[in-house]
XYZ file of C-alpha atoms in Angstrom:
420
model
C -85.754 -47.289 58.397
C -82.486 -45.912 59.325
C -82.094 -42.580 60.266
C -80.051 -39.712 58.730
C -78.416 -37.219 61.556
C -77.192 -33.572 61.432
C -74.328 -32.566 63.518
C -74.039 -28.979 64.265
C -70.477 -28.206 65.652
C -67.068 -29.509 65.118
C -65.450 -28.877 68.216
C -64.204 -31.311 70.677
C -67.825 -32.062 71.636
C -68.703 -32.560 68.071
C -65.796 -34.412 67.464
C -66.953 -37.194 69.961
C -70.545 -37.365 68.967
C -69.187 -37.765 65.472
C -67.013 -40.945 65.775
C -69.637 -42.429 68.179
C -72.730 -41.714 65.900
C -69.137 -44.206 63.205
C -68.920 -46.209 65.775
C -72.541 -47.403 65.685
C -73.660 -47.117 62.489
C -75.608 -49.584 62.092
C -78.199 -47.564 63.395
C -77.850 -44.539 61.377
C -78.000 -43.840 57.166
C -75.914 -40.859 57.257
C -74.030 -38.569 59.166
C -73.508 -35.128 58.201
C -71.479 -33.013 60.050
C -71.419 -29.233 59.492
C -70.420 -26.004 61.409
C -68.977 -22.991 60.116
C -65.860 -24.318 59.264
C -65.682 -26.932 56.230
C -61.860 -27.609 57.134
C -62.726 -28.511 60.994
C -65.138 -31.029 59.960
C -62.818 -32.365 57.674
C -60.673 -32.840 59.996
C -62.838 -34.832 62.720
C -64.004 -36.814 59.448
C -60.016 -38.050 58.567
C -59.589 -39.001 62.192
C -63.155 -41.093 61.768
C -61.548 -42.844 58.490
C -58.449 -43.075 60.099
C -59.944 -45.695 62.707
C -61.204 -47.481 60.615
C -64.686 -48.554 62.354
C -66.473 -51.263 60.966
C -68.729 -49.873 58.443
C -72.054 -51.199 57.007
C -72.062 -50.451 53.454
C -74.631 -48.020 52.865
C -73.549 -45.938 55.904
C -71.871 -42.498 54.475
C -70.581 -39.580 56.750
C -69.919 -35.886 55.036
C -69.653 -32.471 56.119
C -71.236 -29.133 55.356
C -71.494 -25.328 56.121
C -73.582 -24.060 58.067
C -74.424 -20.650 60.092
C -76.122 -22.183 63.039
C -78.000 -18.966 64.100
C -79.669 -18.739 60.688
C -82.512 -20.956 60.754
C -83.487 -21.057 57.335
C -79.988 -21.842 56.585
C -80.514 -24.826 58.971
C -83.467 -26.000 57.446
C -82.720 -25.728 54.249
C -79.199 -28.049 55.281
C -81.824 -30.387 56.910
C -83.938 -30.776 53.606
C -80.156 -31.222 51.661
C -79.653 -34.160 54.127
C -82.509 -35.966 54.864
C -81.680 -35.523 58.534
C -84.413 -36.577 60.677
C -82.094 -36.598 63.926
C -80.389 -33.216 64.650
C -77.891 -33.242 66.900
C -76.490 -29.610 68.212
C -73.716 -29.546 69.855
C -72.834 -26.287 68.676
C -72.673 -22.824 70.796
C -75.660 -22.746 73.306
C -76.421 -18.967 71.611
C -77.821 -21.087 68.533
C -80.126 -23.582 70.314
C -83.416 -21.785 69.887
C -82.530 -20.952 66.024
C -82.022 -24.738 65.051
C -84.876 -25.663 67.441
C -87.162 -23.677 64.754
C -85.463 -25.426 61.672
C -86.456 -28.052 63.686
C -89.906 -27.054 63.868
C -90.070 -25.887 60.148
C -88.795 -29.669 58.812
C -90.014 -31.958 61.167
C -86.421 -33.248 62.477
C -85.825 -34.433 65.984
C -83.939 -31.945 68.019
C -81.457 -32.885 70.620
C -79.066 -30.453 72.448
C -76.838 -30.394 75.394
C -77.277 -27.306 77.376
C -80.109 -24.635 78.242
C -80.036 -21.649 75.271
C -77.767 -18.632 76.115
C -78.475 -15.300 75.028
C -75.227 -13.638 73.904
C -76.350 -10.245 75.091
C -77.069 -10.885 78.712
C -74.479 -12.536 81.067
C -75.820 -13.953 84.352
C -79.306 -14.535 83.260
C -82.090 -14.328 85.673
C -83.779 -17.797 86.430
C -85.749 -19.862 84.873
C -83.506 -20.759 82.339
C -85.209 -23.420 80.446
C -88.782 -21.185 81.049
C -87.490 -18.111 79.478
C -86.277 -20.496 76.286
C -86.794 -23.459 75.140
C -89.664 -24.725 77.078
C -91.689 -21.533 75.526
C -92.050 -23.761 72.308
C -93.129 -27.092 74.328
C -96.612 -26.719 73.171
C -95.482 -26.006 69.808
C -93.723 -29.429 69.371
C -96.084 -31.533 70.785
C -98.800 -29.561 68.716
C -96.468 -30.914 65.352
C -95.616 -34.078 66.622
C -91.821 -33.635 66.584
C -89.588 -34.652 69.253
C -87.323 -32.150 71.056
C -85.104 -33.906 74.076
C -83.514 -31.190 75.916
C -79.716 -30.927 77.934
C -78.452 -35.431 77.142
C -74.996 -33.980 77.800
C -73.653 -35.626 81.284
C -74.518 -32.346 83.561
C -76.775 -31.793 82.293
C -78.252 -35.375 80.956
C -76.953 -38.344 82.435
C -77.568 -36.951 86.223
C -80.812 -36.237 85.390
C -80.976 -40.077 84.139
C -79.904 -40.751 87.676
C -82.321 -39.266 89.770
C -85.300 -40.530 87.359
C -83.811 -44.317 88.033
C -82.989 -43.150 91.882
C -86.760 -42.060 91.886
C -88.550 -44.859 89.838
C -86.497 -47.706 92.294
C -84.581 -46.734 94.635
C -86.617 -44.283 96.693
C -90.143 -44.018 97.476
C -89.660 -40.240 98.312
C -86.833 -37.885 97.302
C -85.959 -34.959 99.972
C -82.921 -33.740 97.787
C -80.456 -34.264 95.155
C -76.532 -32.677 95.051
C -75.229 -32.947 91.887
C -70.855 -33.181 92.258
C -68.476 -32.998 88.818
C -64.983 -33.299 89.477
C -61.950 -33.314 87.241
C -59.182 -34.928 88.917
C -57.438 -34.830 86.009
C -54.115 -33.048 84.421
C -53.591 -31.757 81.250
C -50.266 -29.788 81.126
C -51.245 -26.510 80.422
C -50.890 -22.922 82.645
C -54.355 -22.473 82.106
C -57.649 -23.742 79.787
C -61.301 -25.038 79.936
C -62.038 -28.341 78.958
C -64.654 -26.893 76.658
C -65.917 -23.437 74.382
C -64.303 -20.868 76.707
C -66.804 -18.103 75.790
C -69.601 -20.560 77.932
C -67.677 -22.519 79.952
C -66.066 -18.747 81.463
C -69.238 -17.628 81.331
C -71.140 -19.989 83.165
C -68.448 -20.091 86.091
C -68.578 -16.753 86.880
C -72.789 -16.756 86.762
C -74.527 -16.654 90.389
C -75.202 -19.654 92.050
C -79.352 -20.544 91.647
C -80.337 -23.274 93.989
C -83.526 -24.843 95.200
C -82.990 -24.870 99.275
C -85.514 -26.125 101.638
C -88.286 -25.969 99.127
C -86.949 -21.828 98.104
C -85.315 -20.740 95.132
C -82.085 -19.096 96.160
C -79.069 -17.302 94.617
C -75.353 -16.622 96.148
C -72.756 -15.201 94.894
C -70.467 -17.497 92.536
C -67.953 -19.612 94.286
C -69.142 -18.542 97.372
C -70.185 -21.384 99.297
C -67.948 -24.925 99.264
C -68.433 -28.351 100.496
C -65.780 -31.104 100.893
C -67.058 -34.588 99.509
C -65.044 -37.815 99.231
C -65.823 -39.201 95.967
C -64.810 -42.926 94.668
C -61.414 -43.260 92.997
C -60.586 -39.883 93.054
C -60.192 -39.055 96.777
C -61.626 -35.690 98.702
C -62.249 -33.084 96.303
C -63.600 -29.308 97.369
C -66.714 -28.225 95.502
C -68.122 -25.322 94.877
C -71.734 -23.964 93.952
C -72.422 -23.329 90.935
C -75.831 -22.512 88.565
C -76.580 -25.229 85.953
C -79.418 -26.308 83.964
C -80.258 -29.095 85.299
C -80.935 -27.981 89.215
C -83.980 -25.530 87.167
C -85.507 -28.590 85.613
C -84.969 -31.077 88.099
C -86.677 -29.028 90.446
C -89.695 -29.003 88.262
C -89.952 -32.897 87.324
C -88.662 -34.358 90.305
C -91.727 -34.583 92.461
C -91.720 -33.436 95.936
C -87.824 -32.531 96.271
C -86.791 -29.789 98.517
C -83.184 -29.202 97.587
C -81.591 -29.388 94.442
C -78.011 -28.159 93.753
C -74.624 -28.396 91.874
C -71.063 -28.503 92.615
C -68.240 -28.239 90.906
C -64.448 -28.564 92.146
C -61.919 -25.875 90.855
C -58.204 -25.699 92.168
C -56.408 -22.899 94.063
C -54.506 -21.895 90.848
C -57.661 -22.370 88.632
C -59.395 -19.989 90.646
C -56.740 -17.644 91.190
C -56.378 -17.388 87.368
C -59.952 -16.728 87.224
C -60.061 -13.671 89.389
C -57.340 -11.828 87.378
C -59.089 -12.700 84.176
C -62.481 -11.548 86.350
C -61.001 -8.288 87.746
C -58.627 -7.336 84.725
C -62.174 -7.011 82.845
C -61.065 -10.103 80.645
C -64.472 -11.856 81.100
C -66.303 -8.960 79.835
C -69.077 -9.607 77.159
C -69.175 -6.347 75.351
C -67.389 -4.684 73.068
C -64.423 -2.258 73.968
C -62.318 -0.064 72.006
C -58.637 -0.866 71.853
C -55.995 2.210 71.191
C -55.604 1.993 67.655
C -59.315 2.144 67.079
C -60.429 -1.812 66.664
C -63.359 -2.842 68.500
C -63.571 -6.309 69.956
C -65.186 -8.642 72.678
C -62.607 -9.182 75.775
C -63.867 -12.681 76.562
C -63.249 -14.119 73.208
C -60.152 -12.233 72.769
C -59.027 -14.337 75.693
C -60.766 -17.092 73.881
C -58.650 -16.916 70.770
C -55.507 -16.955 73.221
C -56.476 -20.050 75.301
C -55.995 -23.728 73.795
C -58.486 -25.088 71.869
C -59.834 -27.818 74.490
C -59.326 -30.516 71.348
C -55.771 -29.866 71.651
C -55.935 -31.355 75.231
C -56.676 -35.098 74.876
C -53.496 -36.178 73.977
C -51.700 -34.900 76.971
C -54.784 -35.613 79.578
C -54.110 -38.139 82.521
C -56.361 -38.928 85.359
C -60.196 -39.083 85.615
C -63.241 -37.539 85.978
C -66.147 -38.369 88.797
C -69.645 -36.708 88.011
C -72.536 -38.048 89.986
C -75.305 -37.313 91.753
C -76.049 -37.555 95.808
C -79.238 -38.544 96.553
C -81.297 -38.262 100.034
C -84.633 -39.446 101.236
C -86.671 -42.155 102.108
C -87.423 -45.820 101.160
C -89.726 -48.091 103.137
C -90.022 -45.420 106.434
C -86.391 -45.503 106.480
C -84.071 -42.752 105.891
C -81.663 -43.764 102.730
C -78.615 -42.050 100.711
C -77.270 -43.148 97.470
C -74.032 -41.585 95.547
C -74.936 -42.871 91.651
C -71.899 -41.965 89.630
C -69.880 -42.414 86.952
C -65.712 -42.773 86.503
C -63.913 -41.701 82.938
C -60.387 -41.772 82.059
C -59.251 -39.402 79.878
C -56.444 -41.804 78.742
C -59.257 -44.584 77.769
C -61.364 -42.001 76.257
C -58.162 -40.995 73.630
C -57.607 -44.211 73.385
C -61.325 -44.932 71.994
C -61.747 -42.056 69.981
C -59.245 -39.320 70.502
C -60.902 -36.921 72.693
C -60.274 -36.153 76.584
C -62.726 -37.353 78.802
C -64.670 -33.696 79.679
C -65.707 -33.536 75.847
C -66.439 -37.726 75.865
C -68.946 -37.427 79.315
C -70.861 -34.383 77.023
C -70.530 -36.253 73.783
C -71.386 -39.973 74.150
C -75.504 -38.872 75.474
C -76.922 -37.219 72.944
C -75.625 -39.905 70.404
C -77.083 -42.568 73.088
C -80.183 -40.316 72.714
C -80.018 -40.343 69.302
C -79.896 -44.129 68.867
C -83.248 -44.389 71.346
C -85.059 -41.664 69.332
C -84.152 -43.379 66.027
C -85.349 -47.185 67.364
C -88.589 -45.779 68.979
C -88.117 -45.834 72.775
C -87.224 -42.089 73.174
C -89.230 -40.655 69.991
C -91.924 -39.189 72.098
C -93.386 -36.407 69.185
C -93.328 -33.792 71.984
C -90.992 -31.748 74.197
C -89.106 -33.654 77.072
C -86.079 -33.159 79.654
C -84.182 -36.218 80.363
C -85.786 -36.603 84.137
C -89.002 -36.957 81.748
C -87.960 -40.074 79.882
C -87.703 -43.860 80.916
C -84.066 -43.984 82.279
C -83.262 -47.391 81.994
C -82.852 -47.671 77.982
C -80.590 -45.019 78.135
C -78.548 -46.342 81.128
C -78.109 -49.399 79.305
C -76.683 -47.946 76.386
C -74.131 -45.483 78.056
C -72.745 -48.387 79.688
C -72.396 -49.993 76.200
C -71.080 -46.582 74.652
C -68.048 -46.431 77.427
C -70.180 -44.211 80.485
C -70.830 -47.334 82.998
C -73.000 -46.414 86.035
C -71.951 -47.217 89.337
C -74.193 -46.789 92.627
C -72.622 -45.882 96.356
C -74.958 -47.185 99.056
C -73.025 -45.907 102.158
C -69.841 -47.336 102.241
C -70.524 -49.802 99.214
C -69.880 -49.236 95.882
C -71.472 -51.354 92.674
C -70.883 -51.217 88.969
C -73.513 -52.838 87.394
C -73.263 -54.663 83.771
C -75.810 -52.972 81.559
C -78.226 -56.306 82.054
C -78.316 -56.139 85.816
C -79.381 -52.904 85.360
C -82.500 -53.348 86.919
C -84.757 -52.303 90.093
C -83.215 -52.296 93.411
């Protein structure tokens, strides 16, 4: 049987999950795709008409209302639909509120990033332990399948070092995870998605696992240099991110996990005013005629909206992840990566290519979990799953894998995807 999907969030992520889940539906009944705003899924639904995919009859896709952080309003919209899949690409404040609609209907869940509490900015780790994995025991006790963080980074890395550690290595030391934009979109200033998380998170200390210890510095305070494919030397900086908790949980006997992300003089510069001018503050202040109001999404409201971007966007992305240890008593290092245009990606379905790496895995994820191979009736992080199904299928949905064995590089076609 076909399966019906849910779609929280309209955004620029939304957007691309949207006309993917179009683009392939001849594995889904229905798409429904709601948020708060009835007019912004419209929207994302005329652009998905205007394409004109090839459409099997009986597929439909509509949108709906919804207050994400209400659960029972998110069940109830579950029970309207039929959904069975729900996707939530909405704000990460929302996750654990749809995971219990979740709960209370039976649907899959699938989301993108670790929860967020609104209240609390630089949480302490464990992320994923202080959230979502609290109701593991819950899902597998109901049978209903919950795959956490299929974005890219989180998601598709983690894909990486499953496949790096299923055939590539025999033991993993440690894993680097690199994102870099090389790309340009014509603006002073923006994020490439939600400012109110994407500020947040880059300003968060930097959690690591080094040399088998959990660590934490100060953000943007160490930097490395790496010279990815295509896109040249790039400097990186630490960051926190979800994945380096759970990937040093699953990935058995690794020492080091951490992630990097490159930034720009100007970027950064343009960060420490907002920092130090108190524009990244999370609570309320009181302006002088008496309004009360959050300072980080007042500088929300004055940023683009990162859908506005994709039209402008030239270059590419590189996200991948460098991998270290040993295969056969000999010492081995593997860069597996992925390049995306942000031209190609308008071109396919009129987003920029920072909202297509986050949207195109959950719907990949989606179309597993709805043909059987990732419906595991339990709780799971990416790392956790088979990797090659899903590798196959990113390459199909426009996210090709390519592997750097020291000075060699290798694209793969999705059917010579297979052990090294």
């Amino acid at each position: 049987m076909k399966k019906n999907v849910l779609i929280i969030g309209a955004g620029a992520v939304g957007a691309v999950v949207a006309h993917k889940c179009a683009q392939n539906n001849q594995v889904f009944g229905s798409i429904c795709l709601s948020s708060r705003s009835f007019e912004n899924c419209q929207t994302v639904i005329r652009s998905i008409e205007a394409r004109n995919y090839r459409r099997e009859e009986s597929f439909q896709i509509f949108a709906r209302t919804v207050d994400a952080s209400d659960s029972a309003q998110v069940a109830s919209l579950i029970r309207e639909t039929g959904s069975h899949i729900v996707i939530n690409v909405c704000t990460a404040f929302v996750n654990m509120s749809v995971m219990d609609a979740c709960l209370e209907t039976g649907a899959a869940y699938i989301d993108t990033a670790v929860h967020e509490d609104s209240a609390v900015m630089n949480a302490p780790y464990p992320w994923y332990a202080n959230f979502e994995w609290k109701k593991r025991e819950q899902f597998a006790q109901k049978g209903v399948t919950a795959i956490l963080g299929v974005g890219f980074d989180p998601g598709v890395v983690n894909a990486y070092c499953a496949y790096a550690a299923r055939y590539e290595f025999d033991s993993i030391t440690s894993i680097d995870i690199m994102d870099v934009n090389d790309g340009n979109h014509g603006r002073f200033f923006s994020t490439n998605f939600d400012p109110e998380i994407n500020l947040r998170e880059i300003i968060e200390d930097a959690g690591c696992l080094e040399d088998g210890e959990w660590r934490t510095f100060p953000h943007h305070s160490r930097t490395t240099d790496y010279d990815f494919p295509e896109v040249g030397e790039k400097k990186l900086y630490l960051m926190g991110h979800d994945e380096v908790h759970s990937l040093s949980k699953h990935i058995q006997g690794v020492e080091t996990v951490r992630f990097w992300m490159g930034f720009d003089d100007h970027y950064l510069r343009c960060l420490e005013v907002f920092e130090k001018t108190g524009l990244l503050n999370h609570e309320k202040v009181t302006t002088s005629c008496g309004q009360s109001v959050v300072p980080l999404r007042v500088l929300k409201a004055c940023l683009p909206n990162p859908a506005s971007l994709a039209p402008d966007y030239t270059g590419k992305t590189c996200i991948g992840t460098l991998i270290k240890g040993h295969s056969k008593g000999e010492c081995k290092e593997i860069f597996i990566y992925n390049i995306c245009s942000h031209e190609e990606t308008f071109a396919d379905v009129g987003s920029q290519a920072i909202a297509f790496t986050a949207g195109v895995p959950p719907v990949a994820a989606a179309m597993l979990l709805a043909q059987g191979d990732w419906d595991v009736k339990g709780m799971a992080n990416v790392e956790e799953l088979p990797p090659l199904p899903f590798l196959k299928l990113l390459s199909h949905l426009g996210l090709p894998m390519a592997i750097r064995k020291g000075t060699e590089a290798d694209a793969p076609e999705p059917d010579e995807l297979i052990c090294a």
